[in-house]
Amino acid sequence: MARARDPIADLRRIAFLLERANEATYRVRAFRSAAKALAGLPAAELTERVGNGTLTELAGVGDVTARCVAESLAGEEPVYLRRLVATEGSDLDAEATALRAALRGDCHTHSDWSDGGSPIEEMALAAVELGHEYLVLTDHSPRLTVARGLTAERLRRQLDHVAQVNAALPEGFRILTGIEVDILADGSLDQDDDLLARLDVVVGSVHSGLKDERSKMTRRMLKAVANPHLDILGHVTGRMVSSRPAGVTGPGDRGHRARTRAESDFDAEAVFAACAEHDTAVEINSRPERQDPPKRLIRRALEAGCRFAINTDAHAPGQLDWQRFGCERAALCGVPADRVINTWSAEQLVAWTHTRT
Ligand SMILES: [Zn+2]
Ligand SMILES: [Zn+2]
């Protein structure tokens, strides 16, 4: 019989690896305090609590640490630990560079048709210069009036315009049509179904009611993720970690300037399970002031089996080069290139979105 693992040793090992990777103190503390809480517990009680799911009733033990303990007691290396070990000692800089090099396009960008600062043509030319094979144009949907969201009629006109611009762009590059559609309060999407079906890529994001209580926000996100039109779940938590980065001015993200915002509250496990089930990609938003989702949630999405899209959410041509930031965070979390949909060619990407309709 295989000797059972020591859950406390596993928790301590995780804390150590997190510290060495210079992760946030509160995350390290979560594992250290769980290890401490369990150290005083008789073995029989530990087994019993894991069995009946009451481990989290102990002070200092949360969902994540409880799951590690359960896996460890079952004789398995906790998934959380496995991920940390997998990325430990590896050259993250080289991995982030490789991931960036593997990206062939960007699936979330804005033009001056909504709240971006530049015409579509300029965004496209900057993308060509970066070596991209495609750029998905995802201007905002009607309800986001502060960002000049496009009505159905304006979006139809944009589609005609994009076709003209594409005809004049270099061979081997194309603008793919798309939208960043608002996920409305009831989880429905803020654009006509026939248009959503016609677009190459649909990114869906929550921009309102970010302080909705947990169960409401979870229901809202689950409904959107299950919508077959939705391809990518945009900036998942809506957080703002810093004010506008130095040197960045101009339109875009109006109203977010010089403000931070907490993550919205939702059942991440349920939402990521739904993303995996419906094959909806989770966006890793590269904007420095967003860094969304946070790394702990990227890891959970990875564990849930989700695909990812590493996007810039660029509102200006220079911001198209921000993918590097998203790649660094993805590399820190051990996200492999084959889980990232914008490592695909435009043909593969569109084939995937169209099977989903
Ligand atoms: Zn957005
Ligand atoms: Zn956006």
XYZ file of C-alpha atoms and ligand atoms in Angstrom:
359
model
C 0.000 0.000 0.000
C 1.299 3.429 -0.941
C 2.178 5.543 2.037
C -0.207 8.455 2.441
C 1.202 11.922 1.897
C 1.550 14.392 4.705
C -0.954 17.191 4.070
C 0.779 19.563 6.481
C 4.109 19.084 4.744
C 2.386 19.749 1.412
C 0.855 22.998 2.707
C 4.219 24.153 4.019
C 5.905 23.268 0.766
C 3.345 25.337 -1.148
C 3.893 28.306 1.202
C 7.639 28.023 0.707
C 7.371 27.917 -3.077
C 4.983 30.878 -3.099
C 7.383 32.889 -0.952
C 10.290 32.032 -3.168
C 8.272 33.130 -6.192
C 7.652 36.421 -4.397
C 3.886 35.973 -4.384
C 1.584 38.146 -2.294
C 1.987 37.693 1.450
C -1.687 36.984 2.078
C -1.514 33.952 -0.191
C 1.521 32.559 1.589
C -0.186 33.179 4.910
C -3.247 31.202 3.813
C -1.142 28.053 3.478
C 0.916 28.667 6.599
C -2.141 29.265 8.769
C -3.866 26.182 7.365
C -0.772 24.110 8.173
C -0.826 25.507 11.693
C -4.533 24.805 12.150
C -4.100 21.199 11.080
C -0.974 20.581 13.130
C -3.027 20.435 16.319
C -5.668 18.122 14.916
C -5.840 14.379 15.671
C -5.386 12.291 12.506
C -8.819 10.690 12.864
C -10.548 14.064 13.059
C -8.669 15.301 10.024
C -9.810 12.293 7.986
C -13.357 12.704 9.234
C -13.498 16.418 8.403
C -12.130 15.854 4.914
C -14.726 13.108 4.470
C -17.706 15.223 5.497
C -16.433 18.512 4.091
C -16.175 20.360 7.399
C -12.481 21.164 7.196
C -13.230 24.762 6.209
C -15.084 25.234 9.507
C -11.687 25.374 11.168
C -10.209 28.822 11.576
C -7.418 29.316 9.041
C -8.623 26.739 6.516
C -10.196 27.973 3.293
C -11.538 26.313 0.151
C -8.217 26.192 -1.652
C -6.227 24.851 1.269
C -8.971 22.327 2.096
C -8.824 21.003 -1.449
C -5.054 20.596 -1.184
C -5.482 18.668 2.049
C -8.116 16.384 0.539
C -5.911 15.602 -2.457
C -2.926 15.045 -0.253
C -4.812 12.694 2.083
C -5.967 10.745 -0.952
C -2.291 10.155 -1.688
C -2.123 12.574 -4.626
C 0.196 15.499 -5.057
C -2.124 18.516 -4.675
C -2.817 20.131 -8.062
C -1.819 23.495 -6.628
C 1.550 22.128 -5.575
C 2.044 20.349 -8.880
C 1.579 23.606 -10.781
C 4.038 25.419 -8.563
C 6.608 22.677 -8.924
C 6.094 22.606 -12.677
C 6.986 26.277 -13.006
C 9.619 26.299 -10.267
C 13.175 26.827 -11.355
C 12.118 27.281 -14.934
C 13.183 30.380 -16.744
C 9.954 32.347 -16.567
C 11.400 35.106 -18.636
C 12.156 32.669 -21.425
C 8.720 31.090 -21.063
C 6.937 34.427 -21.240
C 8.993 35.305 -24.315
C 8.153 31.982 -25.958
C 4.477 32.444 -25.189
C 4.507 35.951 -26.611
C 6.257 34.660 -29.738
C 3.579 31.981 -30.102
C 0.764 34.554 -30.196
C -0.426 35.201 -33.721
C -3.081 37.794 -33.020
C -5.038 39.795 -30.489
C -8.706 39.103 -29.731
C -9.701 42.266 -27.836
C -9.066 45.741 -29.275
C -10.940 49.026 -29.679
C -11.016 51.711 -32.344
C -12.375 55.246 -32.438
C -15.730 53.786 -33.436
C -16.250 53.293 -29.674
C -13.851 54.535 -26.968
C -10.533 53.837 -28.657
C -8.306 56.679 -29.791
C -7.449 55.629 -33.340
C -9.068 54.612 -36.601
C -9.347 50.923 -37.454
C -6.734 51.295 -40.200
C -4.093 52.551 -37.750
C -4.781 49.783 -35.280
C -4.446 47.248 -38.089
C -1.172 48.690 -39.389
C 0.328 48.658 -35.891
C -0.729 45.018 -35.555
C 0.953 44.219 -38.878
C 4.159 45.851 -37.629
C 4.036 43.769 -34.461
C 3.989 40.657 -36.624
C 0.388 39.733 -35.906
C -1.547 37.738 -38.480
C -4.873 39.112 -37.298
C -6.507 41.638 -35.086
C -9.987 41.134 -33.729
C -11.813 44.439 -33.586
C -14.066 44.390 -30.529
C -15.708 47.757 -30.073
C -18.308 48.166 -27.333
C -22.007 47.278 -27.473
C -24.954 49.763 -27.362
C -25.617 49.791 -23.616
C -22.133 51.130 -22.866
C -23.038 54.643 -23.904
C -20.085 56.234 -22.053
C -17.823 54.292 -24.419
C -19.949 55.136 -27.487
C -21.103 51.549 -27.824
C -22.177 50.611 -31.334
C -25.857 50.175 -32.127
C -26.758 47.251 -34.382
C -26.907 49.656 -37.266
C -23.468 51.158 -36.614
C -22.007 47.690 -36.155
C -23.403 46.644 -39.545
C -21.767 49.689 -41.073
C -18.511 48.807 -39.308
C -18.614 45.324 -40.834
C -18.828 46.828 -44.316
C -16.021 49.220 -43.485
C -13.789 46.416 -42.165
C -14.314 44.479 -45.393
C -13.027 47.502 -47.331
C -10.055 48.030 -45.010
C -9.170 44.340 -45.228
C -9.047 44.503 -49.007
C -6.286 47.116 -48.771
C -4.183 45.427 -46.065
C -1.099 43.315 -46.763
C -1.525 39.683 -47.712
C -1.355 37.351 -44.733
C -3.016 39.780 -42.355
C -6.664 40.407 -41.686
C -8.938 42.204 -39.312
C -11.423 39.790 -37.839
C -14.798 41.176 -36.917
C -15.917 41.130 -33.327
C -17.464 42.883 -30.386
C -16.920 43.383 -26.689
C -20.508 42.796 -25.778
C -21.863 43.814 -22.397
C -23.065 41.001 -20.200
C -26.322 42.526 -18.990
C -27.725 42.242 -15.482
C -29.694 39.112 -16.361
C -26.736 37.478 -18.126
C -28.006 38.116 -21.639
C -25.770 39.759 -24.256
C -26.232 43.334 -25.404
C -26.511 42.824 -29.164
C -28.838 41.160 -31.696
C -28.407 37.419 -32.064
C -28.076 37.547 -35.831
C -25.194 40.006 -35.532
C -23.465 38.024 -32.806
C -23.724 34.960 -35.052
C -22.223 36.876 -37.947
C -19.156 38.168 -36.089
C -15.893 36.222 -36.111
C -15.211 36.571 -32.373
C -17.431 37.598 -29.457
C -15.831 38.806 -26.236
C -18.335 39.293 -23.406
C -17.590 41.432 -20.355
C -19.325 42.727 -17.263
C -19.131 46.529 -17.107
C -22.017 47.380 -14.800
C -23.257 46.221 -11.419
C -19.763 45.019 -10.550
C -20.725 45.058 -6.896
C -23.613 42.652 -7.405
C -23.793 40.131 -4.638
C -22.097 36.809 -5.201
C -25.028 34.590 -6.172
C -26.443 37.174 -8.555
C -23.077 37.777 -10.238
C -22.482 34.024 -10.497
C -25.878 33.459 -12.160
C -25.226 36.344 -14.504
C -21.826 35.019 -15.575
C -22.999 31.410 -15.862
C -25.770 32.424 -18.202
C -23.393 34.419 -20.398
C -20.792 31.642 -20.499
C -23.449 29.144 -21.586
C -24.511 31.430 -24.452
C -23.199 29.766 -27.633
C -22.362 33.180 -29.138
C -19.886 33.986 -26.397
C -16.338 32.926 -27.280
C -14.229 34.729 -24.675
C -15.079 35.901 -21.170
C -13.407 39.345 -20.907
C -11.613 40.856 -17.860
C -13.252 38.344 -15.564
C -13.268 40.148 -12.206
C -13.492 43.757 -13.392
C -10.811 44.785 -10.931
C -8.594 47.843 -11.340
C -5.289 47.455 -9.567
C -3.795 50.830 -10.295
C -4.495 54.095 -11.932
C -3.688 54.631 -15.566
C -0.089 53.597 -16.203
C 2.477 56.358 -16.591
C 2.636 57.905 -20.016
C -0.707 56.570 -21.121
C -3.168 59.240 -22.043
C -6.053 59.642 -24.382
C -9.475 58.144 -24.671
C -10.364 54.752 -23.378
C -11.623 53.419 -20.080
C -13.223 56.723 -19.302
C -14.155 57.014 -15.692
C -11.548 54.511 -14.548
C -8.746 56.989 -14.286
C -6.759 57.117 -11.061
C -9.091 54.691 -9.336
C -8.753 51.180 -8.093
C -11.636 48.758 -7.953
C -12.104 45.526 -6.057
C -12.729 42.232 -7.828
C -16.368 41.406 -8.327
C -17.560 38.528 -6.182
C -18.631 35.296 -7.888
C -18.217 31.546 -7.545
C -15.025 31.164 -9.586
C -15.119 27.393 -9.420
C -18.602 27.260 -10.947
C -17.839 29.890 -13.582
C -14.590 28.248 -14.707
C -16.232 24.815 -14.737
C -18.882 26.292 -17.035
C -16.194 27.881 -19.245
C -14.541 24.471 -19.578
C -17.864 22.751 -20.256
C -18.999 25.238 -22.913
C -15.468 25.717 -24.259
C -15.577 29.455 -23.589
C -12.080 30.921 -23.322
C -11.044 32.919 -20.255
C -9.341 36.184 -21.111
C -6.012 37.090 -19.590
C -6.314 40.857 -19.905
C -2.882 42.445 -20.302
C -3.765 46.021 -19.399
C -1.410 47.086 -16.580
C -4.221 48.646 -14.574
C -6.402 45.543 -14.896
C -4.142 42.460 -14.659
C -7.329 40.486 -14.758
C -7.885 37.756 -13.709
C -5.480 37.727 -10.761
C -2.964 34.877 -10.803
C -4.786 32.724 -8.280
C -7.812 32.716 -10.596
C -5.707 32.024 -13.698
C -4.430 28.950 -11.861
C -7.957 27.858 -10.985
C -9.117 28.301 -14.563
C -6.139 26.245 -15.694
C -7.013 23.508 -13.219
C -10.607 23.601 -14.438
C -9.387 22.845 -17.964
C -10.252 26.218 -19.519
C -8.770 27.698 -22.654
C -7.350 31.219 -22.502
C -6.988 34.254 -24.751
C -4.112 36.622 -23.950
C -5.456 39.992 -25.051
C -4.380 43.605 -24.798
C -7.769 45.344 -24.724
C -5.817 48.040 -26.595
C -7.481 51.427 -27.006
C -4.519 52.815 -28.988
C -1.956 51.317 -31.388
C 0.990 51.367 -28.940
C -1.054 49.395 -26.429
C -1.143 46.467 -28.859
C 2.341 45.659 -27.574
C 1.059 45.069 -24.044
C 0.555 41.335 -24.664
C 3.907 40.783 -23.019
C 2.375 41.649 -19.618
C -0.328 39.041 -20.016
C 2.241 36.485 -21.157
C 4.337 37.092 -18.044
C 1.390 36.422 -15.782
C 0.343 33.386 -17.806
C 3.890 31.995 -17.603
C 3.948 32.536 -13.826
C 0.834 30.380 -13.625
C 2.155 27.683 -15.956
C -0.356 28.289 -18.757
C 0.861 26.245 -21.744
C 0.690 27.710 -25.262
C -1.642 24.962 -26.445
C -4.346 26.280 -24.118
C -4.172 29.770 -25.619
C -6.531 30.363 -28.526
C -4.631 33.261 -30.026
C -1.683 30.985 -30.727
C -3.963 29.668 -33.484
C -4.076 30.971 -37.039
C -6.997 33.172 -38.037
C -8.519 30.189 -39.870
C -8.294 27.930 -36.828
C -9.673 30.646 -34.587
C -12.639 31.381 -36.826
C -13.305 27.673 -37.362
C -13.479 27.298 -33.584
C -15.752 30.287 -32.983
C -18.071 29.241 -35.807
C -18.571 25.716 -34.542
C -19.775 27.436 -31.384
C -21.863 29.884 -33.517
Zn -14.217 45.972 -21.124
Zn -12.299 46.359 -23.958
